[in-house]
Amino acid sequence: MYRQADDPGFGERYFNRTKRIINKDGSFNVKRTHSGFNISDIYHYLITADWSVFLLLLSGFFIFVNILFAVAYSLIGIHNLEGHQEGSPFLLRLLNSFFFSIQTFTTVGYGGILPGSILSNLVASFEAMSGLMGFALATGLLYGRFSKPSSKIVFSDKAIIAPFRDGKSLQFRIANKRSNVLMNLEARLLLMLIEKSGAEYTRRYFNLNLDLPFISFFPLSWTVVHPINEESPLLGKSYKDLEEQDAEILILIKGFDESFNQDVHVRYSYRFDEIIWNARYKRAFTTDEDGEVILKLDMISDYELIK
């Protein structure tokens, strides 16, 4: 007989219905307020942000800083910079100051425009120092992003309820999208059910035992199987039962990445409406004429209904 598992850290009692626990990108559905601010938070955010956001912020900061210095050169007087054409429009002079700022900030220094006074030399010196520090920080962020252990494990779009031995099972399929070597892969599954009592919602957690919770090597796809037997909390439950209790399958995958020489972790979940009943996965790999095994990643999610 199955028994309830301890709260894994998501909480148990709420006074409103909650959304899914784990989002599709593996993040937790939790928003923090009043967390305060620390300068190290900026570094952590830039390390973990999407590449598009990171590059946009980096480019925006670069342009913003150089605009500030261009304005500073304009405020102390354009005549303090040698190389400006006398009588040129203010906008052109400001644009030239902006490009001079970029050349100073990056320490390129083409020499077309030069600081011609003590004040402009002081500003240029401070900008050059800021540029060296800024690029050092940017280099550290880039290295941190590239060296951070990550994985490209993909999950099937849907989990399925499929025949298994003399009964049924819950299954989902994963594969490594990269060509790097992952070893000693472990999977852990939890079933989350919500019970409503008056105005209070209570989350219940149950371990889902696996037919094979561990594999040594991961060159192909892996179909993770939970047998629905007398030890399973899914025994006797229908789609309607899972819908009424907002069922969610919580998944943690852990493996050793040979490239980083570290463990990597992946989180995922399937809600009740992301489970297909009475189906089986189609074969996702084959062999060619030379005997090479071909893993078809575009077929990881392919399934067929059983009549």
CSV table of C-alpha atoms in Angstrom, one decimal:
chain,number,residue,atom,x,y,z
A,1,MET,CA,0.0,0.0,0.0
A,2,TYR,CA,1.3,3.4,-0.9
A,3,ARG,CA,1.9,6.1,1.7
A,4,GLN,CA,2.1,9.9,1.7
A,5,ALA,CA,5.6,11.4,1.2
A,6,ASP,CA,7.0,14.3,3.1
A,7,ASP,CA,6.6,17.8,1.7
A,8,PRO,CA,9.6,18.2,-0.6
A,9,GLY,CA,9.7,21.9,-0.1
A,10,PHE,CA,6.7,23.3,-2.0
A,11,GLY,CA,4.4,23.8,1.0
A,12,GLU,CA,1.2,22.0,1.9
A,13,ARG,CA,-1.6,24.4,3.0
A,14,TYR,CA,-2.9,27.3,0.9
A,15,PHE,CA,-6.1,29.4,1.0
A,16,ASN,CA,-6.3,29.8,-2.8
A,17,ARG,CA,-5.9,27.3,-5.7
A,18,THR,CA,-2.3,27.5,-7.0
A,19,LYS,CA,-0.8,27.2,-10.4
A,20,ARG,CA,1.5,24.4,-11.5
A,21,ILE,CA,4.5,23.9,-9.2
A,22,ILE,CA,7.2,23.5,-11.8
A,23,ASN,CA,7.1,25.6,-15.0
A,24,LYS,CA,8.0,24.2,-18.4
A,25,ASP,CA,11.4,25.8,-18.3
A,26,GLY,CA,12.2,24.0,-15.0
A,27,SER,CA,11.8,27.1,-12.8
A,28,PHE,CA,9.6,27.1,-9.7
A,29,ASN,CA,6.3,28.9,-9.8
A,30,VAL,CA,7.2,31.2,-6.8
A,31,LYS,CA,7.5,35.0,-6.8
A,32,ARG,CA,9.5,36.6,-4.0
A,33,THR,CA,8.7,40.0,-2.5
A,34,HIS,CA,10.6,42.3,-0.1
A,35,SER,CA,13.8,40.4,-0.8
A,36,GLY,CA,15.9,43.5,-0.6
A,37,PHE,CA,18.8,44.3,-2.8
A,38,ASN,CA,22.4,43.2,-2.9
A,39,ILE,CA,25.1,44.0,-5.5
A,40,SER,CA,25.8,40.3,-5.8
A,41,ASP,CA,22.2,39.8,-7.0
A,42,ILE,CA,23.1,41.6,-10.2
A,43,TYR,CA,25.9,39.2,-10.9
A,44,HIS,CA,23.6,36.2,-10.2
A,45,TYR,CA,20.9,37.6,-12.5
A,46,LEU,CA,23.2,38.2,-15.3
A,47,ILE,CA,24.7,34.8,-15.0
A,48,THR,CA,21.3,33.1,-15.1
A,49,ALA,CA,19.4,35.3,-17.5
A,50,ASP,CA,18.6,34.2,-21.1
A,51,TRP,CA,21.3,35.0,-23.6
A,52,SER,CA,19.1,37.5,-25.5
A,53,VAL,CA,18.4,39.4,-22.2
A,54,PHE,CA,22.0,39.3,-21.2
A,55,LEU,CA,23.3,40.6,-24.6
A,56,LEU,CA,20.6,43.3,-24.7
A,57,LEU,CA,21.4,44.5,-21.1
A,58,LEU,CA,25.2,44.5,-21.9
A,59,SER,CA,24.7,46.5,-25.1
A,60,GLY,CA,22.3,48.9,-23.4
A,61,PHE,CA,24.8,49.5,-20.6
A,62,PHE,CA,27.6,50.1,-23.0
A,63,ILE,CA,25.6,52.7,-25.0
A,64,PHE,CA,24.2,54.3,-21.9
A,65,VAL,CA,27.7,54.8,-20.3
A,66,ASN,CA,29.1,56.3,-23.4
A,67,ILE,CA,26.2,58.7,-23.8
A,68,LEU,CA,26.8,59.8,-20.2
A,69,PHE,CA,30.5,60.5,-21.0
A,70,ALA,CA,29.6,62.2,-24.3
A,71,VAL,CA,27.3,64.5,-22.3
A,72,ALA,CA,30.1,65.1,-19.8
A,73,TYR,CA,32.5,66.2,-22.6
A,74,SER,CA,29.8,68.5,-24.0
A,75,LEU,CA,29.2,70.1,-20.5
A,76,ILE,CA,32.9,70.9,-19.9
A,77,GLY,CA,33.0,72.4,-23.4
A,78,ILE,CA,33.6,70.8,-26.8
A,79,HIS,CA,36.5,73.2,-27.3
A,80,ASN,CA,38.4,71.2,-24.7
A,81,LEU,CA,38.6,68.3,-27.2
A,82,GLU,CA,41.0,68.9,-30.1
A,83,GLY,CA,40.0,67.7,-33.5
A,84,HIS,CA,36.4,69.1,-33.6
A,85,GLN,CA,35.7,71.2,-36.7
A,86,GLU,CA,34.9,74.8,-35.7
A,87,GLY,CA,31.4,75.9,-36.5
A,88,SER,CA,30.0,72.3,-37.0
A,89,PRO,CA,26.4,71.7,-35.8
A,90,PHE,CA,26.0,70.9,-32.1
A,91,LEU,CA,24.4,67.5,-32.9
A,92,LEU,CA,27.5,66.6,-35.0
A,93,ARG,CA,29.8,67.7,-32.2
A,94,LEU,CA,27.8,65.6,-29.7
A,95,LEU,CA,28.0,62.6,-32.0
A,96,ASN,CA,31.7,63.0,-32.4
A,97,SER,CA,32.0,63.2,-28.6
A,98,PHE,CA,30.0,60.0,-28.3
A,99,PHE,CA,32.4,58.2,-30.7
A,100,PHE,CA,35.4,59.6,-28.9
A,101,SER,CA,33.9,58.3,-25.7
A,102,ILE,CA,33.6,54.8,-27.2
A,103,GLN,CA,37.2,54.9,-28.4
A,104,THR,CA,38.4,56.0,-24.9
A,105,PHE,CA,36.2,53.5,-23.1
A,106,THR,CA,37.5,50.6,-25.2
A,107,THR,CA,41.1,52.0,-25.1
A,108,VAL,CA,41.2,52.0,-29.0
A,109,GLY,CA,42.2,55.6,-29.3
A,110,TYR,CA,42.3,56.3,-33.0
A,111,GLY,CA,43.6,59.8,-32.4
A,112,GLY,CA,41.2,61.8,-34.5
A,113,ILE,CA,40.0,63.7,-31.5
A,114,LEU,CA,42.2,64.4,-28.4
A,115,PRO,CA,41.6,65.8,-25.0
A,116,GLY,CA,43.1,69.2,-25.0
A,117,SER,CA,42.8,70.4,-21.4
A,118,ILE,CA,43.4,69.2,-17.9
A,119,LEU,CA,39.7,68.8,-17.2
A,120,SER,CA,39.0,66.8,-20.4
A,121,ASN,CA,42.1,64.6,-19.7
A,122,LEU,CA,40.8,63.9,-16.2
A,123,VAL,CA,37.4,62.8,-17.6
A,124,ALA,CA,39.1,60.7,-20.3
A,125,SER,CA,41.4,59.1,-17.8
A,126,PHE,CA,38.4,58.2,-15.5
A,127,GLU,CA,36.6,56.8,-18.6
A,128,ALA,CA,39.5,54.7,-19.6
A,129,MET,CA,39.8,53.2,-16.1
A,130,SER,CA,36.0,52.6,-16.1
A,131,GLY,CA,36.3,50.8,-19.5
A,132,LEU,CA,39.0,48.5,-18.3
A,133,MET,CA,37.0,47.6,-15.2
A,134,GLY,CA,33.8,47.2,-17.2
A,135,PHE,CA,35.4,44.9,-19.8
A,136,ALA,CA,37.0,42.8,-17.0
A,137,LEU,CA,33.5,42.4,-15.4
A,138,ALA,CA,32.0,41.6,-18.8
A,139,THR,CA,34.7,39.0,-19.4
A,140,GLY,CA,34.0,37.4,-16.0
A,141,LEU,CA,30.3,37.2,-16.7
A,142,LEU,CA,30.9,35.6,-20.1
A,143,TYR,CA,33.2,33.1,-18.7
A,144,GLY,CA,30.8,32.4,-15.9
A,145,ARG,CA,27.9,31.8,-18.3
A,146,PHE,CA,30.0,29.5,-20.5
A,147,SER,CA,31.5,27.5,-17.7
A,148,LYS,CA,28.3,27.1,-15.7
A,149,PRO,CA,27.2,23.4,-15.8
A,150,SER,CA,24.0,23.0,-17.9
A,151,SER,CA,22.2,20.3,-19.7
A,152,LYS,CA,20.0,19.9,-22.8
A,153,ILE,CA,17.8,17.1,-21.7
A,154,VAL,CA,14.5,17.2,-23.6
A,155,PHE,CA,11.3,15.8,-22.3
A,156,SER,CA,8.4,14.4,-24.4
A,157,ASP,CA,5.6,16.9,-24.7
A,158,LYS,CA,3.2,14.5,-23.1
A,159,ALA,CA,3.4,11.7,-20.5
A,160,ILE,CA,1.3,8.7,-21.3
A,161,ILE,CA,-0.6,5.9,-19.6
A,162,ALA,CA,0.5,2.8,-21.4
A,163,PRO,CA,0.3,-1.0,-21.1
A,164,PHE,CA,3.1,-2.5,-19.0
A,165,ARG,CA,3.4,-6.2,-18.3
A,166,ASP,CA,0.1,-7.3,-17.0
A,167,GLY,CA,-1.2,-3.9,-16.1
A,168,LYS,CA,-0.6,-0.2,-16.9
A,169,SER,CA,2.1,2.4,-16.2
A,170,LEU,CA,2.8,6.1,-16.3
A,171,GLN,CA,5.6,6.8,-18.8
A,172,PHE,CA,7.5,9.8,-20.2
A,173,ARG,CA,10.5,9.9,-22.4
A,174,ILE,CA,13.7,12.0,-22.2
A,175,ALA,CA,16.8,12.3,-24.4
A,176,ASN,CA,20.1,14.3,-24.5
A,177,LYS,CA,20.0,17.0,-27.2
A,178,ARG,CA,23.8,17.4,-27.0
A,179,SER,CA,26.4,14.9,-28.1
A,180,ASN,CA,28.2,15.1,-24.7
A,181,VAL,CA,28.4,12.1,-22.4
A,182,LEU,CA,26.0,11.9,-19.5
A,183,MET,CA,26.3,9.0,-17.1
A,184,ASN,CA,24.8,7.6,-13.9
A,185,LEU,CA,21.4,9.1,-14.6
A,186,GLU,CA,18.8,9.0,-11.8
A,187,ALA,CA,15.1,9.9,-11.9
A,188,ARG,CA,12.8,10.7,-9.0
A,189,LEU,CA,9.1,11.2,-9.4
A,190,LEU,CA,6.5,12.7,-7.0
A,191,LEU,CA,2.7,12.9,-7.5
A,192,MET,CA,1.1,16.0,-6.1
A,193,LEU,CA,-2.6,16.0,-5.4
A,194,ILE,CA,-4.7,18.8,-4.0
A,195,GLU,CA,-7.4,18.2,-1.4
A,196,LYS,CA,-10.0,21.0,-0.6
A,197,SER,CA,-11.5,21.4,2.8
A,198,GLY,CA,-13.6,24.4,3.2
A,199,ALA,CA,-11.6,27.4,2.2
A,200,GLU,CA,-8.3,25.6,2.6
A,201,TYR,CA,-6.3,23.7,-0.1
A,202,THR,CA,-3.9,21.0,1.0
A,203,ARG,CA,-1.2,19.6,-1.2
A,204,ARG,CA,-0.4,15.9,-0.7
A,205,TYR,CA,2.7,14.3,-2.1
A,206,PHE,CA,3.3,10.7,-3.0
A,207,ASN,CA,6.5,8.9,-4.2
A,208,LEU,CA,6.1,7.2,-7.6
A,209,ASN,CA,8.3,4.1,-7.6
A,210,LEU,CA,10.1,3.4,-10.9
A,211,ASP,CA,10.6,0.2,-12.8
A,212,LEU,CA,14.1,1.4,-13.5
A,213,PRO,CA,15.2,4.5,-11.5
A,214,PHE,CA,18.8,4.5,-12.6
A,215,ILE,CA,20.8,4.0,-15.8
A,216,SER,CA,24.6,4.0,-16.2
A,217,PHE,CA,24.8,5.5,-19.7
A,218,PHE,CA,22.5,7.8,-21.6
A,219,PRO,CA,23.4,7.7,-25.4
A,220,LEU,CA,19.8,7.1,-26.5
A,221,SER,CA,16.4,8.1,-25.2
A,222,TRP,CA,15.2,6.8,-21.9
A,223,THR,CA,11.5,5.9,-21.2
A,224,VAL,CA,10.9,6.4,-17.5
A,225,VAL,CA,8.3,4.0,-16.3
A,226,HIS,CA,6.2,4.0,-13.1
A,227,PRO,CA,4.2,0.8,-12.8
A,228,ILE,CA,0.6,1.4,-11.7
A,229,ASN,CA,0.2,-1.4,-9.2
A,230,GLU,CA,-1.0,-1.9,-5.6
A,231,GLU,CA,1.9,0.3,-4.4
A,232,SER,CA,1.0,3.2,-6.8
A,233,PRO,CA,-1.2,6.2,-5.7
A,234,LEU,CA,-2.5,6.2,-9.3
A,235,LEU,CA,-4.1,2.8,-9.0
A,236,GLY,CA,-7.8,3.1,-9.8
A,237,LYS,CA,-7.7,6.7,-10.7
A,238,SER,CA,-9.2,8.1,-13.8
A,239,TYR,CA,-8.6,11.3,-15.8
A,240,LYS,CA,-11.5,12.9,-14.0
A,241,ASP,CA,-10.0,12.0,-10.6
A,242,LEU,CA,-6.7,13.6,-11.5
A,243,GLU,CA,-8.4,16.7,-12.9
A,244,GLU,CA,-10.5,17.2,-9.7
A,245,GLN,CA,-7.3,17.0,-7.6
A,246,ASP,CA,-5.2,19.2,-9.9
A,247,ALA,CA,-2.6,16.3,-10.2
A,248,GLU,CA,0.9,17.2,-11.2
A,249,ILE,CA,3.8,14.8,-11.7
A,250,LEU,CA,7.0,16.4,-10.4
A,251,ILE,CA,10.3,15.1,-11.9
A,252,LEU,CA,13.9,15.5,-10.9
A,253,ILE,CA,16.6,14.1,-13.1
A,254,LYS,CA,20.2,14.0,-11.9
A,255,GLY,CA,23.2,12.9,-13.9
A,256,PHE,CA,27.0,13.2,-14.2
A,257,ASP,CA,28.2,15.4,-17.1
A,258,GLU,CA,31.6,14.3,-18.3
A,259,SER,CA,32.2,17.7,-20.1
A,260,PHE,CA,31.9,19.7,-16.9
A,261,ASN,CA,33.0,16.9,-14.6
A,262,GLN,CA,30.1,17.8,-12.4
A,263,ASP,CA,26.5,16.6,-11.6
A,264,VAL,CA,23.7,18.4,-13.5
A,265,HIS,CA,20.1,18.6,-12.4
A,266,VAL,CA,16.9,19.0,-14.5
A,267,ARG,CA,13.4,19.7,-13.2
A,268,TYR,CA,10.2,19.1,-15.1
A,269,SER,CA,6.5,18.4,-14.5
A,270,TYR,CA,3.4,17.1,-16.2
A,271,ARG,CA,-0.1,18.2,-15.2
A,272,PHE,CA,-3.1,16.0,-15.4
A,273,ASP,CA,-4.1,17.5,-18.8
A,274,GLU,CA,-0.6,16.7,-20.2
A,275,ILE,CA,-1.1,13.0,-19.8
A,276,ILE,CA,-2.4,10.9,-22.7
A,277,TRP,CA,-4.3,7.8,-21.7
A,278,ASN,CA,-4.1,4.4,-23.5
A,279,ALA,CA,-1.1,5.3,-25.7
A,280,ARG,CA,2.4,4.1,-26.5
A,281,TYR,CA,5.5,5.9,-27.7
A,282,LYS,CA,6.8,5.3,-31.2
A,283,ARG,CA,10.3,4.1,-31.6
A,284,ALA,CA,12.7,7.1,-31.7
A,285,PHE,CA,15.8,5.5,-33.0
A,286,THR,CA,16.9,3.2,-35.8
A,287,THR,CA,20.0,1.9,-37.6
A,288,ASP,CA,21.4,2.8,-41.0
A,289,GLU,CA,23.1,0.6,-43.6
A,290,ASP,CA,26.5,1.0,-41.9
A,291,GLY,CA,25.1,-0.2,-38.5
A,292,GLU,CA,25.1,3.3,-37.0
A,293,VAL,CA,22.4,4.0,-34.5
A,294,ILE,CA,20.3,7.1,-35.4
A,295,LEU,CA,18.5,8.8,-32.6
A,296,LYS,CA,15.6,10.9,-34.0
A,297,LEU,CA,15.2,13.7,-31.5
A,298,ASP,CA,12.2,15.1,-33.4
A,299,MET,CA,10.3,11.8,-32.6
A,300,ILE,CA,10.9,11.9,-28.8
A,301,SER,CA,7.3,13.1,-28.3
A,302,ASP,CA,5.6,10.9,-30.9
A,303,TYR,CA,3.0,8.4,-29.7
A,304,GLU,CA,0.1,6.4,-31.0
A,305,LEU,CA,-3.2,5.7,-29.3
A,306,ILE,CA,-4.1,2.1,-28.5
A,307,LYS,CA,-7.5,1.0,-29.6
